[in-house]
C-alpha cells in the first residue's frame, strides 16, 4: 500500500478540558498518512483516482474548525473515522499535536492508526 500524506496542517479550534480552554480557540497541528494505491492515478495521470490533498485539507478545516472536543484523543479518532469513510481509505495514521499545551514541550498530542495495512 502507498501513502498520500499531509504534514503540519494547522487548524484553529475549541479544544481542552479546562474552563479557560473552553473560552478560547487554540491551534492544532495535524499530520496525516492516508493509505491508498496510487498506481491507478499514476498510470492515468488522473487526480480522480487518488485522495486530493486539497479536498482532505478543506474537509478537515471544516470539521476540526467547527468541533468542540475536550480531548485530542477524541478528535483524532473522529478525524480517522471521517476520512476513512468519506475518502474510502483502508488505512490511516492521524497525529494531532497541541503546541504550547505543556510549557516545557514544543508540542504534545496523540498518534493513532486505524484500518488494515495491506
PDB file of C-alpha atoms in Angstrom:
ATOM      1  CA  UNK A   1       0.000   0.000   0.000  1.00  0.00           C
ATOM      2  CA  UNK A   2       1.113   3.512  -0.760  1.00  0.00           C
ATOM      3  CA  UNK A   3       0.575   6.651   1.281  1.00  0.00           C
ATOM      4  CA  UNK A   4      -0.609  10.126   0.460  1.00  0.00           C
ATOM      5  CA  UNK A   5       0.467  12.439   3.265  1.00  0.00           C
ATOM      6  CA  UNK A   6      -0.173  15.885   4.669  1.00  0.00           C
ATOM      7  CA  UNK A   7       2.177  17.359   7.277  1.00  0.00           C
ATOM      8  CA  UNK A   8       1.669  20.263   9.644  1.00  0.00           C
ATOM      9  CA  UNK A   9      -1.920  21.108   8.744  1.00  0.00           C
ATOM     10  CA  UNK A  10      -2.691  23.975  11.152  1.00  0.00           C
ATOM     11  CA  UNK A  11      -6.308  24.333  12.250  1.00  0.00           C
ATOM     12  CA  UNK A  12      -7.739  26.602  14.919  1.00  0.00           C
ATOM     13  CA  UNK A  13     -10.455  25.055  17.075  1.00  0.00           C
ATOM     14  CA  UNK A  14     -12.048  24.868  20.506  1.00  0.00           C
ATOM     15  CA  UNK A  15     -10.273  22.068  22.382  1.00  0.00           C
ATOM     16  CA  UNK A  16      -9.457  21.311  26.012  1.00  0.00           C
ATOM     17  CA  UNK A  17     -10.811  20.241  29.366  1.00  0.00           C
ATOM     18  CA  UNK A  18     -10.101  23.308  31.478  1.00  0.00           C
ATOM     19  CA  UNK A  19     -12.643  26.108  31.810  1.00  0.00           C
ATOM     20  CA  UNK A  20     -10.272  28.676  30.270  1.00  0.00           C
ATOM     21  CA  UNK A  21      -9.762  26.369  27.266  1.00  0.00           C
ATOM     22  CA  UNK A  22     -13.496  26.318  26.621  1.00  0.00           C
ATOM     23  CA  UNK A  23     -13.416  30.098  26.137  1.00  0.00           C
ATOM     24  CA  UNK A  24     -10.627  30.403  23.541  1.00  0.00           C
ATOM     25  CA  UNK A  25      -9.692  28.841  20.241  1.00  0.00           C
ATOM     26  CA  UNK A  26      -6.344  27.036  20.030  1.00  0.00           C
ATOM     27  CA  UNK A  27      -4.167  25.845  17.164  1.00  0.00           C
ATOM     28  CA  UNK A  28      -3.673  22.159  16.465  1.00  0.00           C
ATOM     29  CA  UNK A  29      -1.225  20.626  14.006  1.00  0.00           C
ATOM     30  CA  UNK A  30      -2.307  17.528  12.104  1.00  0.00           C
ATOM     31  CA  UNK A  31      -0.094  15.049  10.283  1.00  0.00           C
ATOM     32  CA  UNK A  32      -1.898  12.510   8.113  1.00  0.00           C
ATOM     33  CA  UNK A  33      -0.852   9.365   6.272  1.00  0.00           C
ATOM     34  CA  UNK A  34      -3.638   8.105   4.004  1.00  0.00           C
ATOM     35  CA  UNK A  35      -3.259   4.503   2.893  1.00  0.00           C
ATOM     36  CA  UNK A  36      -4.123   4.086  -0.772  1.00  0.00           C
ATOM     37  CA  UNK A  37      -2.943   2.584  -4.041  1.00  0.00           C
ATOM     38  CA  UNK A  38      -1.520   5.365  -6.194  1.00  0.00           C
ATOM     39  CA  UNK A  39      -0.953   3.172  -9.259  1.00  0.00           C
ATOM     40  CA  UNK A  40      -4.304   3.968 -10.940  1.00  0.00           C
ATOM     41  CA  UNK A  41      -3.718   7.713 -10.507  1.00  0.00           C
ATOM     42  CA  UNK A  42      -0.108   7.447 -11.677  1.00  0.00           C
ATOM     43  CA  UNK A  43      -0.835   5.300 -14.722  1.00  0.00           C
ATOM     44  CA  UNK A  44      -3.613   7.583 -15.939  1.00  0.00           C
ATOM     45  CA  UNK A  45      -2.214  10.838 -14.519  1.00  0.00           C
ATOM     46  CA  UNK A  46      -5.707  11.218 -13.026  1.00  0.00           C
ATOM     47  CA  UNK A  47      -6.390  13.192  -9.842  1.00  0.00           C
ATOM     48  CA  UNK A  48      -9.762  11.458  -9.511  1.00  0.00           C
ATOM     49  CA  UNK A  49      -8.007   8.169  -8.704  1.00  0.00           C
ATOM     50  CA  UNK A  50      -6.238   9.376  -5.553  1.00  0.00           C
ATOM     51  CA  UNK A  51      -7.225  11.293  -2.425  1.00  0.00           C
ATOM     52  CA  UNK A  52      -6.976  15.027  -3.138  1.00  0.00           C
ATOM     53  CA  UNK A  53      -4.772  16.890  -0.647  1.00  0.00           C
ATOM     54  CA  UNK A  54      -6.914  19.973  -1.073  1.00  0.00           C
ATOM     55  CA  UNK A  55     -10.209  18.158  -0.525  1.00  0.00           C
ATOM     56  CA  UNK A  56      -8.853  16.409   2.572  1.00  0.00           C
ATOM     57  CA  UNK A  57      -7.456  19.675   3.981  1.00  0.00           C
ATOM     58  CA  UNK A  58     -10.647  21.595   3.216  1.00  0.00           C
ATOM     59  CA  UNK A  59     -12.780  18.900   4.857  1.00  0.00           C
ATOM     60  CA  UNK A  60     -10.612  18.918   7.966  1.00  0.00           C
ATOM     61  CA  UNK A  61     -10.699  22.717   8.243  1.00  0.00           C
ATOM     62  CA  UNK A  62     -14.489  22.466   8.175  1.00  0.00           C
ATOM     63  CA  UNK A  63     -14.757  19.529  10.589  1.00  0.00           C
ATOM     64  CA  UNK A  64     -11.983  20.280  13.091  1.00  0.00           C
ATOM     65  CA  UNK A  65     -12.519  24.034  12.915  1.00  0.00           C
ATOM     66  CA  UNK A  66     -16.160  23.557  13.870  1.00  0.00           C
ATOM     67  CA  UNK A  67     -15.596  20.932  16.553  1.00  0.00           C
ATOM     68  CA  UNK A  68     -15.631  21.392  20.323  1.00  0.00           C
ATOM     69  CA  UNK A  69     -13.985  18.225  21.645  1.00  0.00           C
ATOM     70  CA  UNK A  70     -12.358  18.183  25.039  1.00  0.00           C
ATOM     71  CA  UNK A  71      -9.657  15.634  24.235  1.00  0.00           C
ATOM     72  CA  UNK A  72      -7.231  15.439  21.318  1.00  0.00           C
ATOM     73  CA  UNK A  73      -7.737  11.671  21.601  1.00  0.00           C
ATOM     74  CA  UNK A  74     -11.413  12.064  20.678  1.00  0.00           C
ATOM     75  CA  UNK A  75     -10.596  14.472  17.885  1.00  0.00           C
ATOM     76  CA  UNK A  76      -8.012  12.088  16.390  1.00  0.00           C
ATOM     77  CA  UNK A  77     -10.458   9.178  16.492  1.00  0.00           C
ATOM     78  CA  UNK A  78     -13.219  11.190  14.839  1.00  0.00           C
ATOM     79  CA  UNK A  79     -10.869  12.521  12.153  1.00  0.00           C
ATOM     80  CA  UNK A  80      -9.745   8.965  11.341  1.00  0.00           C
ATOM     81  CA  UNK A  81     -13.325   7.695  11.028  1.00  0.00           C
ATOM     82  CA  UNK A  82     -14.420  10.690   8.969  1.00  0.00           C
ATOM     83  CA  UNK A  83     -11.584  10.470   6.450  1.00  0.00           C
ATOM     84  CA  UNK A  84     -11.749   6.684   6.125  1.00  0.00           C
ATOM     85  CA  UNK A  85     -15.464   6.880   5.425  1.00  0.00           C
ATOM     86  CA  UNK A  86     -15.562   9.906   3.135  1.00  0.00           C
ATOM     87  CA  UNK A  87     -12.396   9.135   1.162  1.00  0.00           C
ATOM     88  CA  UNK A  88     -12.787   5.330   1.247  1.00  0.00           C
ATOM     89  CA  UNK A  89      -9.408   4.706   2.841  1.00  0.00           C
ATOM     90  CA  UNK A  90      -8.463   1.227   4.054  1.00  0.00           C
ATOM     91  CA  UNK A  91      -5.844   2.611   6.465  1.00  0.00           C
ATOM     92  CA  UNK A  92      -4.951   5.922   8.086  1.00  0.00           C
ATOM     93  CA  UNK A  93      -2.482   7.376  10.557  1.00  0.00           C
ATOM     94  CA  UNK A  94      -3.531  10.582  12.309  1.00  0.00           C
ATOM     95  CA  UNK A  95      -1.221  12.623  14.503  1.00  0.00           C
ATOM     96  CA  UNK A  96      -2.720  15.556  16.415  1.00  0.00           C
ATOM     97  CA  UNK A  97      -0.326  17.904  18.188  1.00  0.00           C
ATOM     98  CA  UNK A  98      -1.285  20.673  20.577  1.00  0.00           C
ATOM     99  CA  UNK A  99       1.584  23.183  20.618  1.00  0.00           C
ATOM    100  CA  UNK A 100       2.052  25.094  23.861  1.00  0.00           C
ATOM    101  CA  UNK A 101      -0.093  22.764  25.971  1.00  0.00           C
ATOM    102  CA  UNK A 102       2.898  21.951  28.185  1.00  0.00           C
ATOM    103  CA  UNK A 103       5.198  24.909  28.746  1.00  0.00           C
ATOM    104  CA  UNK A 104       8.434  22.925  28.607  1.00  0.00           C
ATOM    105  CA  UNK A 105       7.458  20.946  25.476  1.00  0.00           C
ATOM    106  CA  UNK A 106       7.267  22.130  21.877  1.00  0.00           C
ATOM    107  CA  UNK A 107       4.086  20.114  21.420  1.00  0.00           C
ATOM    108  CA  UNK A 108       2.126  17.234  22.909  1.00  0.00           C
ATOM    109  CA  UNK A 109      -0.567  15.081  21.390  1.00  0.00           C
ATOM    110  CA  UNK A 110      -1.563  11.675  20.104  1.00  0.00           C
ATOM    111  CA  UNK A 111      -0.952   9.484  17.094  1.00  0.00           C
ATOM    112  CA  UNK A 112      -3.325   6.717  16.060  1.00  0.00           C
ATOM    113  CA  UNK A 113      -3.561   4.199  13.235  1.00  0.00           C
ATOM    114  CA  UNK A 114      -6.843   2.753  12.065  1.00  0.00           C
ATOM    115  CA  UNK A 115      -7.750   0.236   9.410  1.00  0.00           C
ATOM    116  CA  UNK A 116      -5.773  -2.539   7.820  1.00  0.00           C
ATOM    117  CA  UNK A 117      -2.403  -2.074   6.140  1.00  0.00           C
ATOM    118  CA  UNK A 118      -2.089  -4.217   3.030  1.00  0.00           C
TER     119      UNK A 118
END
